[in-house]
Tab-separated table of C-alpha atoms and ligand atoms in Angstrom:
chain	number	residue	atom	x	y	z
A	99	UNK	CA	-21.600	13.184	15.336
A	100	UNK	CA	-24.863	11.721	15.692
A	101	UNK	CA	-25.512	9.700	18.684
A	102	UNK	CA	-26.726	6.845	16.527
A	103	UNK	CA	-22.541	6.104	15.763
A	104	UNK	CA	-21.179	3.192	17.487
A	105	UNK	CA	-18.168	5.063	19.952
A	106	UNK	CA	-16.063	2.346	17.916
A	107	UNK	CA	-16.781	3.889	14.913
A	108	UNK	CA	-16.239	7.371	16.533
A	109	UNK	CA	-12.441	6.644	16.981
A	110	UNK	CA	-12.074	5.467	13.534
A	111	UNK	CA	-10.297	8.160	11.021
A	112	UNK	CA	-11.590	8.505	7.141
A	113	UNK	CA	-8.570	7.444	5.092
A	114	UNK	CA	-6.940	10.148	4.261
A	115	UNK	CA	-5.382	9.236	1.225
A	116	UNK	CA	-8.849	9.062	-0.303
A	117	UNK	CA	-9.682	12.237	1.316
A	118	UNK	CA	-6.961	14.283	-0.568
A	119	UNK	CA	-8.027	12.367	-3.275
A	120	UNK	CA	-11.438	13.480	-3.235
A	121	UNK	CA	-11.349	16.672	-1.941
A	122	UNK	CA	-8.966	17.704	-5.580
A	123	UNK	CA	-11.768	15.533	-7.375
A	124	UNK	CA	-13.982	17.793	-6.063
A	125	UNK	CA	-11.953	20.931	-6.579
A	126	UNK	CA	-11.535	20.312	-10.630
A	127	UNK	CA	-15.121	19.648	-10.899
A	128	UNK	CA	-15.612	22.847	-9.297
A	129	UNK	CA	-13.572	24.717	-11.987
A	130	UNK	CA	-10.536	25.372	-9.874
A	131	UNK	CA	-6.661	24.531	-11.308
A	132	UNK	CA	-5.641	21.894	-8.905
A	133	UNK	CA	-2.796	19.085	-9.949
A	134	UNK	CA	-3.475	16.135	-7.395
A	135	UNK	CA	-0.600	14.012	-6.434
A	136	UNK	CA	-3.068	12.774	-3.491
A	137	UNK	CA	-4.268	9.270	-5.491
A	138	UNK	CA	-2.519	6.463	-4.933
A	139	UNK	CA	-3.298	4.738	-8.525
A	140	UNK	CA	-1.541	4.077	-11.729
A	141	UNK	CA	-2.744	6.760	-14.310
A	142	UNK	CA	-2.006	3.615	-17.069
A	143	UNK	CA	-5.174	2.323	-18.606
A	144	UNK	CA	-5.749	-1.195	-17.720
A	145	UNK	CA	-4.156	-3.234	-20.400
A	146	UNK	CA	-6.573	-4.338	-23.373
A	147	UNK	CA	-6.146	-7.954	-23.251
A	148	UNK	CA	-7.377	-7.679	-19.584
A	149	UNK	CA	-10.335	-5.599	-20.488
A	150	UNK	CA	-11.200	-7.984	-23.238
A	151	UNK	CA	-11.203	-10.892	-20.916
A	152	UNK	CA	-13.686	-9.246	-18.605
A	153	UNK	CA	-16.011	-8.316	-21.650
A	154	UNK	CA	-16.089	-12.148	-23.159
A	155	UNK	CA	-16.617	-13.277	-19.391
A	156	UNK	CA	-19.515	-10.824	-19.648
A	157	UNK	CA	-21.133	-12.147	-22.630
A	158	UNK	CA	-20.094	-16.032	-21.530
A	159	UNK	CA	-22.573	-15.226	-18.628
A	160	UNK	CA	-19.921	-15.174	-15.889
A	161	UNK	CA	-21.995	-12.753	-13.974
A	162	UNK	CA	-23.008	-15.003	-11.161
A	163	UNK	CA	-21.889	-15.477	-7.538
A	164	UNK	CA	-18.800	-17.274	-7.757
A	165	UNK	CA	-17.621	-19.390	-4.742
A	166	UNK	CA	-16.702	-16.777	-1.766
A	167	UNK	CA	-13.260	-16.937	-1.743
A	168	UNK	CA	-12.745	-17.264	-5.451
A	169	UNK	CA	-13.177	-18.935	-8.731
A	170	UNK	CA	-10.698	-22.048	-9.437
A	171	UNK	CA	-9.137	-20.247	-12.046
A	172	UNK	CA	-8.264	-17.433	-10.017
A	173	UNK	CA	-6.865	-19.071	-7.680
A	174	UNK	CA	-5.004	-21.580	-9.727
A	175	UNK	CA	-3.525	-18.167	-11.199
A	176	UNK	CA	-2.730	-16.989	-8.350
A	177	UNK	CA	-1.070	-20.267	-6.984
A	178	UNK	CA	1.188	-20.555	-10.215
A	179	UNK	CA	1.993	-16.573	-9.742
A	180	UNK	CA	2.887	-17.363	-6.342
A	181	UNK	CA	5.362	-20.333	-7.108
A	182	UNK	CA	6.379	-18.802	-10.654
A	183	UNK	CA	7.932	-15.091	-9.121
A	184	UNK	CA	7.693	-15.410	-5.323
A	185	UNK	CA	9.057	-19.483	-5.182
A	186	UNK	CA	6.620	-20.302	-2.590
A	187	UNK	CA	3.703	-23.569	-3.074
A	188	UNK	CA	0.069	-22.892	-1.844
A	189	UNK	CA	-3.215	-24.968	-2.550
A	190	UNK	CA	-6.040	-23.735	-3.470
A	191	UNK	CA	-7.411	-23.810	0.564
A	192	UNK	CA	-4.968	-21.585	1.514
A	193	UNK	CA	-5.983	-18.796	-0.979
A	194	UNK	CA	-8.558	-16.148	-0.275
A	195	UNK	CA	-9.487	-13.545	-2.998
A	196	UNK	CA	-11.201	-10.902	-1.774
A	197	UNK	CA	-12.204	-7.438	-2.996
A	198	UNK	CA	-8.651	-5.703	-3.613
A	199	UNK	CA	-6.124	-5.840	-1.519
A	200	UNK	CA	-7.064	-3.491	1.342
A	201	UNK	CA	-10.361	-5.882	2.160
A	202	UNK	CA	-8.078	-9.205	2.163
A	203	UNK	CA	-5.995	-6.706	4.984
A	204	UNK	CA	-9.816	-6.121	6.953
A	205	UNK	CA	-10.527	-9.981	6.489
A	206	UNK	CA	-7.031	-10.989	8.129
A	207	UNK	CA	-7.285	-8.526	10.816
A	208	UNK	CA	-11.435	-9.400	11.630
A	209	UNK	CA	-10.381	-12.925	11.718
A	210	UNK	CA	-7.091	-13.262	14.255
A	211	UNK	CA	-7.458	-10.370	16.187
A	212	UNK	CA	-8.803	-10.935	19.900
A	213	UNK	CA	-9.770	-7.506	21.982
A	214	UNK	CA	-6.479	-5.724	23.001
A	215	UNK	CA	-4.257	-8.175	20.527
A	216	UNK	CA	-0.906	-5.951	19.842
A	217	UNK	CA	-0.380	-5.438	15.967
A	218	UNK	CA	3.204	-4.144	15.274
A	219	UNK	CA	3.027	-1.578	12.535
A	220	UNK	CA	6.524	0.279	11.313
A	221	UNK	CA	6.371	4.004	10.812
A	222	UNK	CA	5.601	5.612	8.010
A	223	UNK	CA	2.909	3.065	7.632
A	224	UNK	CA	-0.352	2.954	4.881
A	225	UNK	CA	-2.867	4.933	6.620
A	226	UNK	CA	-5.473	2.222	6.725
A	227	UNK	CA	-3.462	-0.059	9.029
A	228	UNK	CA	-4.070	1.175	12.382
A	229	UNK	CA	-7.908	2.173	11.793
A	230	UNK	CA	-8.453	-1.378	10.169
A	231	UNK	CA	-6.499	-2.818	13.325
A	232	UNK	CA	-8.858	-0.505	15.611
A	233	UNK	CA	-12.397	-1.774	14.072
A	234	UNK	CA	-11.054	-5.173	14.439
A	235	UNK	CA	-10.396	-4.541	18.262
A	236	UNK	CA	-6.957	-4.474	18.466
A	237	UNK	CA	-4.458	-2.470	19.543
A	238	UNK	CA	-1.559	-0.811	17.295
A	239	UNK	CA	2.222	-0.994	18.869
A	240	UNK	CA	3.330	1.679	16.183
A	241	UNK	CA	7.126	1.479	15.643
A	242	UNK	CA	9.147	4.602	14.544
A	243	UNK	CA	11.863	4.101	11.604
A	244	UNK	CA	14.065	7.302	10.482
A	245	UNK	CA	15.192	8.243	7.167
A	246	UNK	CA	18.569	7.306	8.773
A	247	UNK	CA	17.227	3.615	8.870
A	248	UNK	CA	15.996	3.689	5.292
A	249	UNK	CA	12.287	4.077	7.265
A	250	UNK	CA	13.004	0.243	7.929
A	251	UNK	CA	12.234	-1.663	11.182
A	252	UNK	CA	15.136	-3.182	12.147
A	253	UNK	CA	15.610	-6.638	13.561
A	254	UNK	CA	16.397	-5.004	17.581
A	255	UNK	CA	13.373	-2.861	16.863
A	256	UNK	CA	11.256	-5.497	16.345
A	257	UNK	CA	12.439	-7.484	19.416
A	258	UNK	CA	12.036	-4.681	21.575
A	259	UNK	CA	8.397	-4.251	20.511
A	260	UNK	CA	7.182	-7.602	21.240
A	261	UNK	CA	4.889	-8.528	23.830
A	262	UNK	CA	3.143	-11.339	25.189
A	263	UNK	CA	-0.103	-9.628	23.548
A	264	UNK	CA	1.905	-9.283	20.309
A	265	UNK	CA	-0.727	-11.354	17.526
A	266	UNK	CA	0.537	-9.874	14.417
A	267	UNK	CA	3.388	-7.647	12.420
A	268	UNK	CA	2.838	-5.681	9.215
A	269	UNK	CA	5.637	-5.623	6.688
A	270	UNK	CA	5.118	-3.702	3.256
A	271	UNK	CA	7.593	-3.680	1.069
A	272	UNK	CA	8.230	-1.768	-1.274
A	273	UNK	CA	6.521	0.763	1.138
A	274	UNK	CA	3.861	2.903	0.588
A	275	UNK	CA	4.543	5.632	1.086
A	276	UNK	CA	8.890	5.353	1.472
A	277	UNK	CA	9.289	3.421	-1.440
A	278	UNK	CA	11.947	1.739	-0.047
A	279	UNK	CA	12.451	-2.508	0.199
A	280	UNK	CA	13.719	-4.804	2.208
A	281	UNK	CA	16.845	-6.226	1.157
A	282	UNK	CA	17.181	-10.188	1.580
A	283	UNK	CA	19.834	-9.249	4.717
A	284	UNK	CA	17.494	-7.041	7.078
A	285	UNK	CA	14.300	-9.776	6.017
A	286	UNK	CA	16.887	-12.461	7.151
A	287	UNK	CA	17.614	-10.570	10.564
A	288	UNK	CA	13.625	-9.875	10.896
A	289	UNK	CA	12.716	-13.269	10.112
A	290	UNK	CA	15.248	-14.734	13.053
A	291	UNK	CA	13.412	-12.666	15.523
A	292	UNK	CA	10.196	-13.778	13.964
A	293	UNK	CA	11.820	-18.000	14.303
A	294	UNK	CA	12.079	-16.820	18.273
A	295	UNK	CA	8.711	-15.707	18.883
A	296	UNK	CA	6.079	-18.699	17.978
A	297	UNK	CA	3.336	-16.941	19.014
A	298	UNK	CA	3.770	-13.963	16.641
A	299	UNK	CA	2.577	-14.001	13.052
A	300	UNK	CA	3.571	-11.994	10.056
A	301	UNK	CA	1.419	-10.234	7.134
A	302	UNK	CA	3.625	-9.399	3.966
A	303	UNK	CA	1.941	-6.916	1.866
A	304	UNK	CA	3.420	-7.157	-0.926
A	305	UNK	CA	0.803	-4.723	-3.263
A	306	UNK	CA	3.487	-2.740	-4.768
A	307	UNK	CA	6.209	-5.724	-5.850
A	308	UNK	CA	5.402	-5.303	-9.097
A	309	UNK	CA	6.810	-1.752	-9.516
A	310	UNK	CA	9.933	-2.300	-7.874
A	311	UNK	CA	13.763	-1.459	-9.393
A	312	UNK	CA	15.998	-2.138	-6.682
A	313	UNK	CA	19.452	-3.648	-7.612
A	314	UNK	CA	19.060	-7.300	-6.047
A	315	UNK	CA	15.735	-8.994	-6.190
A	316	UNK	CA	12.741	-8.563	-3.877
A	317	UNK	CA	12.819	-12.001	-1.650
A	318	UNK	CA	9.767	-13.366	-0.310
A	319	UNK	CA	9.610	-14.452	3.943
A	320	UNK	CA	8.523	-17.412	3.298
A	321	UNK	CA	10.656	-18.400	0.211
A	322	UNK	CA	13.438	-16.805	2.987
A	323	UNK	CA	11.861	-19.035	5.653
A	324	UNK	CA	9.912	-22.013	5.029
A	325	UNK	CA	9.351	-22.113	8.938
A	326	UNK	CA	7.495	-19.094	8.810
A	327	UNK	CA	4.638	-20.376	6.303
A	328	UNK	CA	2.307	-22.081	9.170
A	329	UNK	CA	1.718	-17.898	10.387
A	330	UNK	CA	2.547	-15.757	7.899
A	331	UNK	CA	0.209	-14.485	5.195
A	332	UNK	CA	0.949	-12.878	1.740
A	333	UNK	CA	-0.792	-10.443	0.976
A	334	UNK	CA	-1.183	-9.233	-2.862
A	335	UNK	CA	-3.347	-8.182	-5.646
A	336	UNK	CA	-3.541	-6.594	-9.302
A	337	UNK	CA	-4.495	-2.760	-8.460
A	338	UNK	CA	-0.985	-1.229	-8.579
A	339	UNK	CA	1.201	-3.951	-10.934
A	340	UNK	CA	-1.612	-4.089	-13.313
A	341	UNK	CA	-3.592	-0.342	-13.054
A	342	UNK	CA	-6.739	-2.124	-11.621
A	343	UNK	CA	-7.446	-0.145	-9.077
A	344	UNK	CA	-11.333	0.026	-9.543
A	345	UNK	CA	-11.272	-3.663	-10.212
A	346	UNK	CA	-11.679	-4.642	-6.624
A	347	UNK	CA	-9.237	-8.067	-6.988
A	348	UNK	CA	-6.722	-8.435	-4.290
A	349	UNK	CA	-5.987	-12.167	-2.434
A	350	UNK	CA	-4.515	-13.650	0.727
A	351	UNK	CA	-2.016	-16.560	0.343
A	352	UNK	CA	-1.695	-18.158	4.152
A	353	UNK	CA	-2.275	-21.171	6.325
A	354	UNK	CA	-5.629	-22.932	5.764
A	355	UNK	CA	-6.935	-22.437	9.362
A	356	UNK	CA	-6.608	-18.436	9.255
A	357	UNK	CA	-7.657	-18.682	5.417
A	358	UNK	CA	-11.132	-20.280	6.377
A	359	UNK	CA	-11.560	-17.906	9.309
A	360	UNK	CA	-11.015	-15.297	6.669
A	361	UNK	CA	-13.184	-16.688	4.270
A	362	UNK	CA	-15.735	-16.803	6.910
A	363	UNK	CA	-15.368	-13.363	7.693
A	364	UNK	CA	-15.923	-12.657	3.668
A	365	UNK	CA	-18.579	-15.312	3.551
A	366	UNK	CA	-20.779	-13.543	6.281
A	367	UNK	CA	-20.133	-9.609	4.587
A	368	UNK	CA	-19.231	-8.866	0.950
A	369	UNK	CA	-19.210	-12.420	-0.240
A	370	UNK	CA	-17.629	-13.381	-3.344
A	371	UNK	CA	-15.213	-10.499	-5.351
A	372	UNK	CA	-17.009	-9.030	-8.577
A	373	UNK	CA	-16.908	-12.243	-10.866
A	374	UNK	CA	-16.260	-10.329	-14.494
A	375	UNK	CA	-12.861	-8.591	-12.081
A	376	UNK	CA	-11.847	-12.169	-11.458
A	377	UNK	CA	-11.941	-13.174	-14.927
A	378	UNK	CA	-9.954	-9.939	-15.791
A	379	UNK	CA	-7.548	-10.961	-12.828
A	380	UNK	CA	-7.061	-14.438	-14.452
A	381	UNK	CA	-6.087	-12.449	-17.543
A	382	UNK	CA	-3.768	-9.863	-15.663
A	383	UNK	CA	-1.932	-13.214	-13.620
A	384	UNK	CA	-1.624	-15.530	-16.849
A	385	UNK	CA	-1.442	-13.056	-20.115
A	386	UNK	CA	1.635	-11.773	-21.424
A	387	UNK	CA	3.386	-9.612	-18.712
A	388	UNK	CA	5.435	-7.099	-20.666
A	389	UNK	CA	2.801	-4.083	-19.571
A	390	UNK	CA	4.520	-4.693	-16.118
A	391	UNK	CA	7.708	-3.908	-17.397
A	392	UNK	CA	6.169	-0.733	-19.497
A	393	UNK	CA	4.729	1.008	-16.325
A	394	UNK	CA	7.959	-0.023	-13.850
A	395	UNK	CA	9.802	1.892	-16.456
A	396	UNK	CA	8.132	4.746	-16.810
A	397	UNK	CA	7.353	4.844	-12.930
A	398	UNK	CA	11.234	5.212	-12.526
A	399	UNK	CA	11.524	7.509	-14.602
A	400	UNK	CA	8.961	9.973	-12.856
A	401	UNK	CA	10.484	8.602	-9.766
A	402	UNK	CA	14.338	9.648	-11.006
A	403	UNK	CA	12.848	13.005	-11.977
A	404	UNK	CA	10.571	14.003	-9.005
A	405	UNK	CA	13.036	13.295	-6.055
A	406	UNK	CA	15.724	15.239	-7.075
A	407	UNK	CA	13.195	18.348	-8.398
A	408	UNK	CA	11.554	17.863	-4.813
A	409	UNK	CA	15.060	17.948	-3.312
A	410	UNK	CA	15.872	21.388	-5.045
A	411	UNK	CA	12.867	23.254	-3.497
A	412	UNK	CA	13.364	25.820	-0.745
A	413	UNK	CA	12.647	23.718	2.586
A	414	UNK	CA	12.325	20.195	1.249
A	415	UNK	CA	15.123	17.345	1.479
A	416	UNK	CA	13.946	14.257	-0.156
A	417	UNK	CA	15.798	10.615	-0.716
A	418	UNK	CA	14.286	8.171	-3.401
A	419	UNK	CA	13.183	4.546	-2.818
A	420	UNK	CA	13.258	1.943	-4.619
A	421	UNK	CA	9.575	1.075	-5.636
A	422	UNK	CA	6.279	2.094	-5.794
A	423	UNK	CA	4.456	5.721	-6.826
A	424	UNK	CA	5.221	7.920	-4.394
A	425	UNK	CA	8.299	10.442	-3.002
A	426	UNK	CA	8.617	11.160	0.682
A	427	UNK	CA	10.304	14.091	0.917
A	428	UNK	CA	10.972	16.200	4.560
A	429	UNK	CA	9.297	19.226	4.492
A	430	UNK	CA	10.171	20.413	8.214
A	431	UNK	CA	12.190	23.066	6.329
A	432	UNK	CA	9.321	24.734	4.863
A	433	UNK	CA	7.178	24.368	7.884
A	434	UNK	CA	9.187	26.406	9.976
A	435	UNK	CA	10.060	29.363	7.397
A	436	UNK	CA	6.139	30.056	6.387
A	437	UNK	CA	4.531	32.432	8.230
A	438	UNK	CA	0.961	30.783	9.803
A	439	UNK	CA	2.191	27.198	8.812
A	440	UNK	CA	2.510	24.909	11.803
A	441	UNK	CA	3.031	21.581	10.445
A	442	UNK	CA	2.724	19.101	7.483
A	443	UNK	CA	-1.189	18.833	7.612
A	444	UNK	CA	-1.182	22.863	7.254
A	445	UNK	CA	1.696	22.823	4.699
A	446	UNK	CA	-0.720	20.457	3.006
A	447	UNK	CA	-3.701	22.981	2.797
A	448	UNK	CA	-1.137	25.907	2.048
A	449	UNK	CA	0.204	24.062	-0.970
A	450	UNK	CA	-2.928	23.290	-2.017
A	451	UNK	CA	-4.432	26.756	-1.509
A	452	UNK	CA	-0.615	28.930	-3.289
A	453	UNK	CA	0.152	26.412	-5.562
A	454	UNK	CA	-3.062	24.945	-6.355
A	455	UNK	CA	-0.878	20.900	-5.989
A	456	UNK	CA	-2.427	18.487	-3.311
A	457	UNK	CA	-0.584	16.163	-1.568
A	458	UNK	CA	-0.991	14.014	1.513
A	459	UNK	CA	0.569	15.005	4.552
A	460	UNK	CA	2.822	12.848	6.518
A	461	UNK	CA	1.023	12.473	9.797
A	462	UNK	CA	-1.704	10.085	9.052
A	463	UNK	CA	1.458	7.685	8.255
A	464	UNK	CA	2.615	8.059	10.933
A	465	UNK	CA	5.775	10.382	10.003
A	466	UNK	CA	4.835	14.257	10.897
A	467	UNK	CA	7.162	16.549	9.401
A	468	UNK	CA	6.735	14.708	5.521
A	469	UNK	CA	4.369	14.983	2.934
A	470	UNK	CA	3.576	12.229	0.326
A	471	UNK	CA	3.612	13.084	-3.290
A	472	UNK	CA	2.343	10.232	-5.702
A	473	UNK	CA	4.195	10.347	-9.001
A	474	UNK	CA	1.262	8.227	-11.191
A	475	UNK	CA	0.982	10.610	-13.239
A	476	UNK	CA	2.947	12.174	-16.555
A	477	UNK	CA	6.215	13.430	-16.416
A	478	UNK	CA	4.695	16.939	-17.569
A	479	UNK	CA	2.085	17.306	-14.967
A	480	UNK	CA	4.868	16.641	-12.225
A	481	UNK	CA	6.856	19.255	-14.061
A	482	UNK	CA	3.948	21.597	-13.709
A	483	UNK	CA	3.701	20.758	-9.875
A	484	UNK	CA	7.100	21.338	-9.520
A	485	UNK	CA	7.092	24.978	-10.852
A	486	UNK	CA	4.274	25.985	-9.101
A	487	UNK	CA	5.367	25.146	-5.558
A	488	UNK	CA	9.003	26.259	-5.940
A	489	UNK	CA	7.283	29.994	-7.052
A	490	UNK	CA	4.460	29.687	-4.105
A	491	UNK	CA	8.053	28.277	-1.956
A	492	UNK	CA	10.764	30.450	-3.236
A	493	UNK	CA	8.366	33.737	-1.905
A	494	UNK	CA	7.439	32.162	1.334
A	495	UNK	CA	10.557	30.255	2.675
A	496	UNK	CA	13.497	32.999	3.139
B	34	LIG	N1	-1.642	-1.956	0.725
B	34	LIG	C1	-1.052	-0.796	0.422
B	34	LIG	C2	0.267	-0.492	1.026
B	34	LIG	C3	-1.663	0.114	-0.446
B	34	LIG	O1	-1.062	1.275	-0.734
B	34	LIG	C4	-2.908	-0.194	-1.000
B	34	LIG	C5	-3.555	0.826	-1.913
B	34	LIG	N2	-4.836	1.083	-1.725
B	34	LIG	C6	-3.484	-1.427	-0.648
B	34	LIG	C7	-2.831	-2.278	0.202
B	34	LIG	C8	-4.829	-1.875	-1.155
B	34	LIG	O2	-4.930	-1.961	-2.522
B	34	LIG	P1	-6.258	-2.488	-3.216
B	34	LIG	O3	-7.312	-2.601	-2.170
B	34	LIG	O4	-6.589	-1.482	-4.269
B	34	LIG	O5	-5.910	-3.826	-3.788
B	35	LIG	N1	-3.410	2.926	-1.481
B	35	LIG	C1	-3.746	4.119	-2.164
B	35	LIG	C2	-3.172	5.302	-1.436
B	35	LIG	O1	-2.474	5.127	-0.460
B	35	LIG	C3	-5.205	4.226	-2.502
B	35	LIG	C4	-6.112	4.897	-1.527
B	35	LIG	C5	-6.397	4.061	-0.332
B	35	LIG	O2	-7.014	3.000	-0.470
B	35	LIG	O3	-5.945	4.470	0.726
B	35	LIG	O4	-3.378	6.409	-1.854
C-alpha cells in the first residue's frame, strides 16, 4: 500500500458485503454464470408513487441544497413515522437525515466517540460496525452470541462486557445477517442493565423492521424505556422496507445534543442528503404502505423456502430468523469434508468457483464457520442456487 495511506486507514477492511457484491457484478459482465446472493438489497423496484414524487420534485426545482440535516417535510415524516409504528415523540432537533442509513451510523460514531471509547458490538454483527467504530477512534468490545442463544446478547452478557470506557452498544434487530429479533422480554432484561449503567448509551438500528414476521410485535427501547431516550439513538431509513437502496435516505432519531454534534459532523463532510431522495423519502414515509406488506410477504416466502433447502445440503445446518433477507446457515460441515477447503472465506471462493453461487462468508461478521446467503432475489433463482451447490456438495462432502 502506498506510503501516502494514513496507518489509520491501513487497518481499515473494504466491506465485504460490497466486495462479494462486486466481485459477481464483475463476473456476469465478464460472461461467466454466476447467481450472487452477496447483495444485501431488495430486488423489488422502488414503488411508482415514490418514483413519481422524486420526478415532480425534479421538475418543481427541488434540486437545491436543502438544510443539512434535512428538509421539514422529511423530518416531519419521519417524526409522525416514528410516533405512528414505533410510539415514541421526537422534534424536529432531534432528527438527523443523512445519506442512508450506514452514514447516519459514521455520523453517530464521528460524533461521541473519544480515542479508545469501548463500543459493544454482538456477534454476528453488520460488517461495517467495527471498521466505522475504528476510523472514528474507538475501540470494538466484540461480544460472541451462539446459535444456542438465538445469536442474541443476553442481558449477563452485556453486564459482563461493560467497562468504565464503555461509550456505546449496537443493537440491530432484526439482524443482519441472523435474521433473528429481539423479543420485548430479552429488550426488557437488556434495557435494565442499560437503567444501571448511566454512562453507557445505546444505538438501535432498526434498518430491517420493516421486513419482519415474528409472532409478537417488534418493540422499540425507548417506547420499552422512556428513561433511555436522553442516550439512545434510533437509527432507520427507507433502503430495505422500501427497495431504496441507491436512494441514499437513512435518519437518526436521538437527543438534541448528540443530534447537533452529528449534524455537525454532516455539516462539515457530505452536507445535506440528495434533495429529489428526500422528496421520494417523504413519499415512501407518508404514501400508502401496502408495498411493505407485498415485499414482507414474498421475503418470507423465499425465507420459508431457502432455510430448509439450505438445511438439506450435505454439510450445512441452518435455523431461520425472523426478519430481514438473509439465511445464516453453519457450514463447518462442509468445511471439514472438502479436500483444500480450510474455512468459510475458502468455502466462499470454492462455491463460487464449483457452483458458480457467491455468498458472503461468515468471518467478516464476526461468526467463522457460517456463510451469509441473501434471499432478495426470486424464488427461481434461489432454486437454481440450490441445485447447483448440492451437485458441486453432494461430490465433494462424503
Ligand atoms: N444497517 C444494517 C444492519 C444494514 O444491513 C445496512 C445495509 N447496508 C445498513 C445499516 C445501511 O443501509 P443504508 O445505508 O442503505 O440505509
Ligand atoms: N447492508 C447490505 C449488506 O450487508 C448492503 C451492503 C453494505 O452496505 O454493506 O449486504
Amino acid at each position: 500500500m502506498s506510503r501516502f495511506v494514513a496507518d489509520l486507514i491501513k487497518q481499515v477492511k473494504p466491506s465485504a458485503t460490497i466486495a462479494v457484491s462486486m466481485k459477481a457484478a464483475e463476473l456476469k459482465r465478464t460472461g461467466k454464470d454466476v447467481i450472487g446472493l452477496g447483495a444485501g438489497e431488495p430486488d423489488f423496484d422502488t414503488p411508482d408513487h415514490i418514483k413519481q414524487a422524486a420526478i415532480e420534485a425534479i421538475q418543481a426545482g427541488q434540486t437545491k441544497y436543502t438544510a443539512v440535516d434535512g428538509t421539514p417535510e422529511l423530518k416531519q415524516a419521519i417524526i409522525g413515522k416514528l410516533s405512528r409504528e414505533n410510539q415514541v415523540e421526537y422534534q424536529a432537533n432531534e432528527i438527523l437525515v443523512s445519506c442512508g442509513a450506514k452514514h447516519s451510523i459514521f455520523n453517530l460514531l464521528s460524533a461521541v466517540l473519544n480515542p479508545g471509547d469501548e463500543v459493544i458490538i454482538p456477534t454476528p454483527y453488520w460488517v461495517s460496525y467495527p471498521d466505522m467504530t475504528l476510523l472514528a477512534g474507538g475501540q470494538s468490545v466484540i461480544v460472541e452470541t451462539t446459535v444456542e442463544n438465538d445469536f442474541k446478547l443476553s442481558a449477563e452478557q452485556l453486564a459482563q462486557n461493560i467497562t468504565e470506557r464503555t461509550k456505546l452498544v449496537i443493537l440491530n434487530s432484526p439482524s443482519n445477517p441472523t435474521g433473528r429479533a429481539y423479543s420485548r422480554n430479552e429488550l426488557e432484561a437488556i434495557g435494565q442493565v442499560l437503567l444501571a449503567n448511566p454512562n453507557v448509551m445505546v444505538a438501535t438500528d432498526d434498518i430491517y423492521e420493516h421486513i419482519y414476521w415474528g409472532q409478537e410485535p417488534l418493540v422499540n427501547l425507548v417506547a420499552l424505556f422512556p428513561e433511555l431516550k436522553p442516550r439512545c439513538v434510533i437509527i432507520n431509513g427507507v433502503s430495505k422496507g422500501y427497495a431504496m437502496t441507491g436512494w441514499r435516505i437513512g435518519y437518526a432519531a436521538g437527543p438534541a445534543d448528540i443530534i447537533t454534534a452529528m449534524r455537525k459532523v454532516q455539516s462539515q463532510s457530505t452536507s445535506n442528503p440528495c434533495s429529489v431522495s428526500q422528496a421520494a423519502a417523504v413519499a415512501a414515509l407518508n404514501g400508502p404502505q401496502d408495498c411493505l406488506d407485498v415485499m414482507r410477504v414474498a421475503f418470507k416466502e423465499r425465507h420459508d423456502y431457502l432455510i430448509q433447502a439450505l438445511d438439506e445440503l450435505p454439510g450445512f445446518s441452518c435455523q431461520g430468523g425472523q426478519g430481514a433477507f438473509y439465511a445464516f446457515p453453519d457450514v463447518r460441515g462442509a468445511v471439514a469434508a472438502i479436500d483444500g477447503v480450510n474455512d468459510d472465506v475458502e468455502l466462499a471462493t470454492w462455491l463460487l468457483e464449483e457452483a458458480g453461487v457467491a455468498v458472503v462468508p461468515g468471518t467478516p461478521f464476526g461468526a467463522p464457520g457460517y456463510v451469509r446467503l441473501s434471499f432478495a432475489t426470486s424464488i427461481d433463482v434461489l432454486k437454481k442456487a440450490i441445485e447447483r451447490m448440492d451437485s458441486a456438495l453432494r461430490t465433494a462432502v462424503k
